[in-house]
XYZ file of C-alpha atoms in Angstrom:
669
model
C 78.850 74.982 96.709
C 75.560 75.280 98.546
C 72.631 77.511 97.742
C 71.791 78.353 101.364
C 75.093 79.996 102.261
C 75.640 83.692 101.702
C 78.371 84.801 104.116
C 81.987 83.819 104.625
C 81.112 82.757 108.167
C 78.739 80.120 106.747
C 81.563 78.155 105.097
C 82.041 75.693 107.991
C 78.311 74.884 107.780
C 78.293 74.422 104.022
C 76.669 71.032 103.288
C 79.093 70.086 100.494
C 82.200 70.948 102.505
C 80.746 69.115 105.505
C 80.194 66.023 103.391
C 83.732 66.184 101.966
C 85.252 66.469 105.428
C 82.752 64.288 107.274
C 82.687 60.649 108.286
C 80.997 59.381 105.098
C 83.118 58.038 102.252
C 82.401 59.529 98.825
C 83.226 57.405 95.794
C 85.206 59.142 93.038
C 82.289 58.319 90.692
C 79.673 59.985 92.901
C 77.670 62.900 91.332
C 78.549 64.794 94.512
C 81.809 65.925 92.935
C 80.046 67.815 90.137
C 78.019 69.626 92.787
C 81.045 70.362 95.002
C 83.096 71.702 92.103
C 80.385 73.918 90.593
C 81.144 77.093 92.502
C 82.110 80.461 91.117
C 83.587 83.482 92.839
C 86.207 86.119 92.042
C 89.573 84.445 92.477
C 91.548 85.709 95.496
C 94.048 88.309 94.324
C 95.966 88.962 97.522
C 97.193 87.231 100.651
C 94.653 89.279 102.637
C 91.769 87.654 100.760
C 93.356 84.220 101.099
C 93.738 84.821 104.821
C 89.984 85.393 105.118
C 89.327 82.221 103.159
C 91.701 80.138 105.280
C 90.271 81.417 108.563
C 86.773 80.495 107.379
C 87.705 76.995 106.195
C 90.270 75.890 108.782
C 87.680 73.918 110.774
C 86.590 72.065 107.614
C 90.218 71.232 106.783
C 90.925 69.952 110.285
C 87.793 67.852 110.174
C 89.074 66.239 106.983
C 92.471 65.630 108.631
C 90.636 63.726 111.358
C 88.221 61.779 109.151
C 90.258 61.125 106.009
C 91.966 57.984 107.413
C 88.457 56.408 107.550
C 86.945 57.920 104.398
C 89.816 58.395 101.954
C 87.948 61.454 100.606
C 91.170 63.397 99.973
C 92.371 60.616 97.686
C 88.986 60.475 95.970
C 89.077 64.246 95.316
C 92.584 63.988 93.886
C 91.568 61.073 91.644
C 88.632 63.132 90.372
C 91.058 65.949 89.554
C 93.560 63.580 87.899
C 90.887 62.022 85.705
C 89.764 65.468 84.555
C 93.266 66.695 83.712
C 93.593 63.946 81.108
C 91.009 65.789 79.022
C 92.103 69.305 79.939
C 94.173 70.000 76.832
C 91.310 68.921 74.563
C 88.877 70.974 76.646
C 91.057 74.053 76.167
C 91.148 73.513 72.411
C 87.358 73.047 72.343
C 86.760 76.044 74.642
C 84.943 73.816 77.136
C 84.486 76.428 79.872
C 82.502 74.204 82.230
C 85.048 71.389 82.282
C 88.019 73.722 82.816
C 86.091 75.717 85.427
C 85.302 72.624 87.498
C 88.846 71.240 87.135
C 90.242 74.550 88.369
C 87.875 74.424 91.346
C 89.051 70.899 92.195
C 92.674 72.039 92.181
C 91.817 75.136 94.221
C 90.239 72.970 96.945
C 93.197 70.536 96.848
C 95.647 73.426 97.255
C 93.724 74.865 100.224
C 93.567 71.439 101.898
C 97.214 70.625 101.248
C 98.343 73.873 102.827
C 96.621 72.953 106.096
C 97.738 69.303 105.947
C 101.399 70.290 105.402
C 101.251 72.829 108.219
C 99.723 70.417 110.733
C 101.538 67.134 110.127
C 104.833 65.565 109.143
C 105.568 64.576 105.554
C 105.295 60.917 106.511
C 101.773 61.494 107.857
C 100.885 63.493 104.743
C 102.033 60.642 102.535
C 99.782 58.260 104.467
C 96.786 60.534 103.856
C 97.355 60.073 100.125
C 97.093 56.297 100.513
C 93.969 55.992 102.666
C 91.028 54.371 100.933
C 87.403 53.542 101.757
C 87.927 50.462 103.945
C 88.193 49.873 107.644
C 89.393 52.848 109.744
C 92.954 53.878 108.926
C 93.438 51.272 106.211
C 95.436 52.011 103.120
C 96.469 50.329 99.928
C 100.246 50.045 99.833
C 100.134 48.448 96.389
C 98.271 51.338 94.771
C 100.032 53.814 92.553
C 101.684 56.600 94.515
C 99.013 59.290 94.408
C 101.315 62.004 95.709
C 103.870 61.450 92.968
C 101.092 61.194 90.383
C 99.646 64.532 91.497
C 103.039 66.234 91.301
C 103.660 64.845 87.811
C 100.182 65.940 86.779
C 100.852 69.495 88.000
C 104.107 69.615 86.039
C 102.303 68.415 82.909
C 99.522 70.938 83.437
C 102.026 73.824 83.747
C 104.068 72.773 80.726
C 101.510 71.327 78.313
C 98.206 73.209 78.689
C 98.050 76.174 76.286
C 97.804 79.534 78.057
C 94.405 80.981 77.121
C 91.963 83.238 78.934
C 90.012 80.202 80.109
C 93.137 78.317 81.300
C 94.967 81.247 82.942
C 93.610 80.667 86.450
C 94.182 76.909 86.478
C 97.767 77.534 85.318
C 98.300 79.939 88.231
C 96.704 77.424 90.616
C 98.962 74.619 89.383
C 102.077 76.712 90.021
C 100.798 77.767 93.460
C 100.004 74.151 94.405
C 103.572 73.122 93.572
C 104.837 75.903 95.847
C 102.518 74.592 98.573
C 103.917 71.069 98.099
C 107.377 72.431 98.901
C 106.231 74.666 101.754
C 107.130 72.118 104.442
C 110.398 74.086 104.650
C 108.471 76.965 106.258
C 107.669 74.830 109.288
C 111.268 73.834 110.056
C 113.886 76.062 111.649
C 116.718 74.233 109.915
C 117.233 73.999 106.161
C 115.703 70.741 104.913
C 118.262 68.568 103.159
C 115.981 65.577 102.696
C 112.239 65.511 102.238
C 109.617 63.445 100.464
C 108.692 66.276 98.094
C 112.379 66.733 97.189
C 112.658 63.009 96.480
C 109.683 63.031 94.098
C 110.887 66.124 92.231
C 114.468 64.979 91.813
C 113.966 61.444 90.555
C 111.379 59.023 89.282
C 108.466 60.097 87.120
C 108.911 63.849 87.680
C 112.552 64.037 86.592
C 111.940 63.963 82.792
C 109.876 67.163 83.104
C 112.756 69.145 84.662
C 113.995 71.152 81.674
C 110.495 71.659 80.265
C 109.230 72.974 83.600
C 112.157 75.383 84.076
C 111.768 76.622 80.508
C 108.009 77.166 80.928
C 108.459 79.027 84.216
C 111.083 81.268 82.614
C 108.802 82.013 79.653
C 105.941 82.777 82.041
C 108.237 85.345 83.660
C 109.355 86.715 80.299
C 105.862 87.123 78.858
C 104.293 88.738 81.950
C 100.841 87.666 80.745
C 98.106 89.636 82.455
C 95.064 87.826 83.857
C 91.932 87.837 81.696
C 89.133 90.287 82.523
C 87.001 89.239 85.523
C 84.415 86.660 84.605
C 86.280 85.249 81.594
C 86.669 81.881 83.317
C 83.057 81.831 84.511
C 80.379 80.089 82.499
C 79.411 82.017 79.357
C 75.741 82.684 78.631
C 74.259 80.051 76.373
C 70.991 80.658 74.552
C 69.902 77.020 74.553
C 70.488 76.512 78.267
C 73.596 74.415 77.699
C 72.074 71.056 78.638
C 71.801 69.211 81.940
C 75.394 69.791 83.173
C 75.178 73.532 82.593
C 71.838 73.705 84.351
C 73.202 71.797 87.348
C 76.383 73.835 87.527
C 74.738 77.222 87.151
C 72.096 76.266 89.727
C 74.738 75.416 92.306
C 76.807 78.476 91.388
C 74.030 80.796 92.481
C 74.829 79.858 96.067
C 77.670 80.772 98.356
C 80.556 81.265 95.948
C 78.749 83.631 93.600
C 78.216 86.191 96.348
C 81.436 85.378 98.193
C 83.784 88.335 97.627
C 86.482 87.697 100.241
C 86.120 91.162 101.695
C 86.110 92.849 98.300
C 88.409 91.874 95.445
C 91.442 94.107 95.294
C 90.669 95.721 98.624
C 94.347 95.722 99.538
C 96.790 97.521 97.282
C 99.584 95.103 96.427
C 102.797 95.492 94.496
C 101.829 96.540 90.978
C 104.349 94.244 89.297
C 102.982 91.208 91.152
C 99.304 91.990 90.609
C 99.790 92.814 86.930
C 100.771 89.212 86.191
C 100.064 86.674 88.953
C 101.221 83.844 86.681
C 104.617 85.497 86.089
C 105.005 86.267 89.780
C 104.114 82.765 90.994
C 106.193 81.119 88.247
C 109.251 83.122 89.271
C 108.788 82.225 92.932
C 108.421 78.513 92.108
C 111.507 78.685 89.885
C 113.558 80.220 92.715
C 112.279 77.630 95.202
C 113.226 74.780 92.829
C 116.624 76.310 92.016
C 117.488 76.503 95.709
C 116.488 72.985 96.735
C 119.420 71.257 98.400
C 121.179 68.517 96.463
C 120.186 64.936 97.154
C 122.781 62.667 98.749
C 123.329 60.834 95.470
C 122.380 63.461 92.875
C 122.669 67.224 92.308
C 119.565 69.420 92.109
C 118.335 68.904 88.493
C 116.507 72.263 88.426
C 119.703 74.093 89.302
C 121.482 72.073 86.615
C 118.886 73.196 84.078
C 119.285 76.849 85.112
C 123.078 76.572 84.901
C 123.201 75.118 81.409
C 120.442 76.481 79.144
C 121.533 78.284 75.978
C 120.324 80.936 73.564
C 117.924 79.864 70.822
C 120.408 81.412 68.359
C 123.202 79.139 69.591
C 123.349 76.202 67.176
C 126.249 74.405 68.860
C 125.335 70.971 70.265
C 124.964 70.424 73.999
C 127.725 68.294 75.542
C 126.405 64.857 76.426
C 127.543 65.423 80.013
C 124.984 68.227 80.526
C 121.568 66.929 81.608
C 118.269 68.849 81.463
C 119.563 71.239 78.798
C 117.257 73.473 76.750
C 117.277 76.701 74.756
C 115.493 79.986 75.363
C 115.392 83.395 73.692
C 118.107 85.368 75.509
C 116.997 88.721 74.110
C 113.474 88.284 75.509
C 114.865 87.134 78.851
C 117.259 90.095 78.992
C 114.476 92.590 78.264
C 112.233 91.059 80.947
C 115.037 91.164 83.514
C 115.684 94.833 82.709
C 112.015 95.727 83.126
C 111.287 93.770 86.323
C 114.132 94.756 88.668
C 111.803 96.545 91.084
C 111.080 93.217 92.802
C 113.407 91.196 95.039
C 112.620 88.010 93.167
C 113.578 89.415 89.742
C 116.873 90.701 91.171
C 117.511 87.298 92.756
C 116.837 85.615 89.395
C 119.288 87.982 87.690
C 121.917 87.183 90.320
C 121.276 83.432 89.941
C 121.643 83.542 86.156
C 124.738 85.769 86.150
C 126.434 83.708 88.826
C 125.532 80.216 87.645
C 124.966 80.324 83.868
C 128.091 81.285 81.919
C 126.093 81.443 78.655
C 123.839 84.162 80.067
C 126.759 86.044 81.613
C 128.697 86.078 78.328
C 125.606 87.219 76.422
C 124.799 90.063 78.824
C 128.360 91.357 78.924
C 128.354 91.495 75.117
C 125.205 93.644 74.969
C 125.621 97.199 73.741
C 122.711 98.437 75.859
C 123.935 97.411 79.311
C 122.580 100.659 80.735
C 119.081 99.128 80.531
C 120.170 96.510 83.056
C 122.621 98.525 85.170
C 120.386 101.568 85.766
C 117.622 99.614 87.577
C 120.304 97.973 89.749
C 121.785 101.375 90.601
C 118.336 102.676 91.451
C 117.886 99.824 93.958
C 121.138 100.845 95.657
C 120.282 104.541 95.500
C 117.035 103.925 97.376
C 118.803 101.764 99.949
C 116.677 103.238 102.759
C 113.524 101.798 101.162
C 114.913 98.335 100.346
C 115.482 95.327 102.560
C 119.104 94.380 103.157
C 118.880 91.172 101.073
C 117.715 93.106 98.005
C 120.579 95.578 98.414
C 123.094 92.719 98.767
C 121.839 91.019 95.617
C 122.055 94.275 93.625
C 125.565 94.896 94.907
C 126.780 91.370 94.131
C 125.382 91.722 90.596
C 127.543 94.832 90.144
C 130.539 92.991 91.577
C 130.056 90.114 89.109
C 129.725 92.552 86.195
C 132.845 94.507 87.214
C 134.917 91.327 87.088
C 134.885 91.866 83.305
C 137.328 94.467 81.910
C 135.214 94.964 78.805
C 132.270 95.988 80.970
C 134.479 98.369 82.969
C 135.628 100.086 79.775
C 132.270 100.231 78.016
C 130.316 101.826 80.885
C 132.420 104.990 80.550
C 131.447 105.254 76.872
C 127.690 105.243 77.568
C 126.452 108.804 78.148
C 123.244 109.388 80.096
C 121.096 112.485 80.381
C 118.816 113.723 83.161
C 118.870 110.941 85.745
C 115.656 111.968 87.470
C 115.922 109.633 90.481
C 119.335 110.996 91.490
C 118.328 113.928 93.686
C 121.561 115.059 95.418
C 122.632 116.949 92.348
C 121.260 117.703 88.895
C 123.109 115.440 86.468
C 122.359 116.789 82.994
C 124.937 114.518 81.384
C 127.118 111.826 82.924
C 128.637 108.518 81.867
C 127.186 105.272 83.165
C 130.569 104.543 84.759
C 130.637 107.813 86.704
C 127.041 107.305 87.836
C 127.902 103.792 89.032
C 130.803 105.226 91.075
C 128.523 107.879 92.599
C 125.881 105.359 93.650
C 128.369 102.879 95.113
C 130.114 105.648 97.093
C 126.735 106.865 98.355
C 125.971 103.285 99.481
C 129.292 103.157 101.380
C 128.546 106.468 103.092
C 125.037 105.323 104.017
C 126.476 102.136 105.453
C 129.068 104.056 107.488
C 126.421 106.164 109.193
C 123.567 103.613 109.484
C 124.052 99.874 109.150
C 127.853 99.623 109.555
C 127.939 96.289 107.762
C 131.471 95.191 106.919
C 130.213 92.767 104.254
C 128.492 95.591 102.388
C 131.593 97.816 102.688
C 133.815 95.079 101.327
C 131.677 94.402 98.261
C 131.219 98.093 97.437
C 134.970 98.675 97.586
C 135.648 95.494 95.598
C 133.418 96.738 92.761
C 135.191 100.132 92.726
C 138.577 98.390 92.812
C 137.680 96.182 89.836
C 136.703 99.278 87.848
C 139.561 101.551 88.933
C 142.119 100.663 86.252
C 139.529 101.481 83.564
C 138.210 104.756 85.022
C 137.759 107.053 82.019
C 136.784 110.734 81.821
C 135.377 110.742 85.337
C 132.642 113.321 85.859
C 133.881 116.131 88.109
C 131.224 115.255 90.699
C 132.283 111.578 90.701
C 135.911 112.641 91.220
C 134.860 114.950 94.074
C 132.875 112.165 95.755
C 135.862 109.780 95.629
C 137.981 112.330 97.485
C 135.061 113.262 99.795
C 134.706 109.623 100.817
C 138.402 109.520 101.598
C 137.946 112.698 103.649
C 135.115 111.078 105.618
C 137.246 107.989 106.256
C 140.148 110.181 107.344
C 137.993 112.022 109.886
C 136.622 108.739 111.183
C 140.165 107.388 111.492
C 141.261 110.418 113.506
C 138.203 110.146 115.764
C 138.750 106.450 116.504
C 142.459 107.090 117.050
C 141.646 109.823 119.550
C 139.132 107.578 121.342
C 141.691 104.782 121.512
C 144.285 107.150 122.988
C 141.861 108.474 125.610
C 140.756 104.938 126.412
C 144.359 103.876 126.920
C 144.934 106.760 129.329
C 141.758 105.870 131.215
C 142.798 102.241 131.530
C 145.959 103.292 133.357
C 143.888 104.938 136.116
C 141.081 102.336 136.366
C 141.310 98.595 135.853
C 137.682 97.875 136.735
C 135.826 99.398 133.766
C 135.638 97.262 130.564
C 136.920 99.197 127.555
C 135.582 99.241 123.981
C 137.738 97.412 121.441
C 139.055 100.505 119.653
C 141.984 98.538 118.258
C 139.609 96.424 116.195
C 137.687 99.505 115.018
C 140.954 101.168 114.050
C 142.069 98.079 112.146
C 138.810 97.984 110.141
C 138.905 101.685 109.256
C 142.562 101.440 108.208
C 141.734 98.501 105.925
C 139.046 100.602 104.235
C 141.375 103.624 103.932
C 144.066 101.486 102.334
C 141.522 100.107 99.883
C 140.495 103.646 98.897
C 144.135 104.649 98.429
C 144.673 101.561 96.254
C 141.643 102.496 94.120
C 142.950 106.058 93.622
C 146.455 104.729 92.945
C 145.163 102.198 90.405
C 143.404 104.951 88.475
C 146.470 107.230 88.497
C 148.797 104.422 87.448
C 146.642 103.052 84.621
C 144.601 105.983 83.305
C 145.991 109.254 84.633
C 145.739 110.927 81.220
C 142.004 110.086 81.037
C 141.076 111.626 84.398
C 142.019 115.302 84.823
C 138.986 115.808 87.110
C 140.348 113.288 89.619
C 143.760 115.020 89.630
C 141.952 118.341 90.180
C 140.016 116.893 93.142
C 143.235 115.486 94.663
C 144.978 118.842 94.351
C 142.024 120.695 95.841
C 142.075 118.446 98.929
C 145.838 117.752 99.002
C 146.108 118.413 102.739
C 143.960 115.320 103.421
C 146.750 113.006 102.346
C 149.546 114.637 104.333
C 149.031 112.598 107.516
C 149.185 109.288 105.606
C 152.514 109.915 103.834
C 154.545 108.618 106.763
C 151.991 106.195 108.193
C 153.541 102.687 108.141
C 150.307 101.118 106.839
C 150.069 103.456 103.840
C 153.612 104.603 102.973
C 154.015 102.317 99.962
C 150.651 103.057 98.365
C 151.038 106.808 99.036
C 154.172 107.096 96.856
C 152.368 107.502 93.555
C 149.618 109.719 94.958
C 152.222 111.935 96.639
C 154.239 112.084 93.410
C 151.193 113.170 91.354
C 150.134 115.804 93.912
C 153.694 117.199 94.164
C 154.252 117.222 90.393
C 151.022 119.031 89.504
C 151.217 121.382 92.502
C 154.592 122.538 91.207
C 153.219 123.227 87.717
C 150.287 125.189 89.135
C 152.719 127.217 91.272
C 154.714 128.092 88.172
C 151.516 129.209 86.380
C 150.830 131.858 89.039
C 147.931 132.669 91.368
C 144.188 133.270 90.766
C 143.804 130.486 88.202
C 140.334 129.637 86.893
C 138.987 126.075 87.004
C 139.333 125.845 83.233
C 142.948 127.012 83.367
C 143.816 124.514 86.127
C 142.328 121.667 84.092
C 144.277 122.825 81.043
C 147.540 122.803 83.035
C 146.707 119.301 84.336
C 146.082 117.994 80.800
C 149.385 119.459 79.615
C 151.214 118.120 82.660
C 149.962 114.580 82.118
C 152.001 114.412 78.914
C 155.107 115.698 80.680
C 154.923 113.343 83.681
C 157.329 110.409 83.123
C 155.292 107.234 83.453
C 158.255 105.231 84.705
C 158.282 107.344 87.872
C 154.956 105.788 88.936
C 155.510 102.588 90.884
C 153.650 99.567 89.557
C 151.403 97.623 91.934
C 149.567 94.316 91.361
C 146.304 94.776 89.489
C 143.262 95.125 91.723
C 140.904 92.248 90.952
C 138.206 90.885 93.227
C 135.986 87.962 92.354
C 132.666 87.147 93.968
C 132.841 83.820 95.793
C 129.670 82.291 97.176
C 129.806 81.233 100.792
C 130.437 77.572 101.673
C 126.800 76.872 102.570
C 124.828 79.340 100.443
C 121.558 77.508 101.119
C 121.626 78.797 104.705
C 121.126 82.284 103.268
C 119.197 81.697 100.051
C 116.547 79.202 101.184
C 115.178 81.403 104.010
C 115.436 84.408 101.661
C 113.440 82.731 98.882
C 110.754 81.540 101.279
C 110.498 84.997 102.811
C 109.758 86.277 99.282
C 107.060 83.612 98.862
C 105.604 84.468 102.256
C 105.582 88.223 101.589
C 104.329 88.016 98.017
C 101.350 90.271 97.396
C 99.499 87.516 95.568
C 99.035 83.802 95.718
C 99.378 82.237 99.150
C 98.850 82.964 102.823
C 100.321 81.285 105.901
C 99.628 82.085 109.518
C 102.772 83.870 110.780
C 102.506 81.994 114.084
C 103.122 78.711 112.243
C 106.306 79.844 110.471
C 109.522 78.361 111.866
C 112.100 79.138 109.137
C 112.222 82.860 109.925
C 110.497 85.250 112.303
C 107.520 87.154 110.939
C 105.210 89.615 112.625
C 101.478 88.957 112.498
C 99.412 90.976 110.096
């Protein structure tokens, strides 16, 4: 892109970029385009490198913004790209490196320009820039084919139809990234966009028929986790005969700026390993999440969400109902394995949540798996390392558990899966424990963390709801899990007593001074009593439904029996305490009869014998504890900013100036 340039600071002076952005119109048939597009440099692999590129080219982009209404050079560049993509599939089959290389470069420049255009103008202005042609200043051809829609359709075709080879990998990544850029207008609005030009193009017209194919391709890109080819694979191969005139021209131009341009050193910033290992998978997943969370049009639902909600397993031979649009099939086993392996990232966890919540076919398939530990363990690890995760990631992991625990089959099966040596659980050495007991331990630890740090009622509620859903199917609880259930109740009891004491002192103080505003201890007391009742209901549910399966829980209750004394006569807990009090009294009596100085083994033996003797009809029946996850009324207010924060913070792909972002607040790098 100019043989005289050798430093990043020389980009604004580059003769080809100056011509593109200048006051002179360039015909789409001009040889200039071959010269402009014949650059080669290591593709940016992080947002840091893209930041350097953007800072160096911003003046060029702004110059084009100013001059394009007179020159129409943006439209000419896009037409050059569109004409090349028509031969891209054949070029891939024929291993035409030069053609693919130049087409990729055209798309790379378009993506860089679009990002600046979208940031600096309204969508209506952007649409006008796609219509300007070489005529009088500011003229445009309203009768011409809609270039913006044509470019979007072309990108969708490129993503879905071009075979993924070493020489096409980078243009596939660039196509996905450019689609993300097209939708990035949301970043520059504080409110969630419910209507936009890009939404309109993607949800109707020429783009609509590609919906299911695009979603399927993006999912398979995520599943396959294809790694990028070795550096230089996309660059022109050595040819002994010189390769003819085009090769000579291209290689001559490539010896200029872009060959030596390293963007501060490729890979100079360590990024998330999972994102860098497969940029295509990472960008495809981000685009999929952006599309899935587009708001519905006034007259039509989001077709990409419809596709995600309805796709089926390739092994499912039943016909699709005619009422389901955008349906397709995908290999569920491959998708399941990829989801299990990729849960270290927010975006993979968000995809898992989306599929479990919205696609009943996926949910049924996953719940029928006999290796659910492969999926549940990564989710538990996210919750275990709550200090290192952002709150959104923790919420998604927790809601996934809540959705899974809505199924009784899942709640039974997790106690049958035995695990050994859970290395990431550091509080205690767990040589052998069931998946169910481990799940209980991690959820209780999350509650305790929340009580001392974040104090988020929403997180409390969902943790307790998951435990409540499981409680009737608790089986063979590990002694440590049983201890932690009672320890949590002990912590809640102490907190209750502390708040009660503060409320009493506050009430006394208010009698002597009416001027000082008092904390709302009544509200705090109400919240803590709700949580205590929930814990008592969970313990009661286990005792009522599976007492004979849980001698360790009975042991833990007996060991800490004094904890429950104060709640026996409390009006908020009297009813739910009946069964717990009955069990404690019954087994305490049997232990008293057995004498003093009993070993742990002997106590457990007495408990197991006593379970048989305890009349079941003496335990009062309560309604079954069942909590179902219900999405909030306007989920887009949460999910759209969340998805775009993932795009913004992604270690690869795209960079935006934090000062320009309106959707959420970001600190500058």
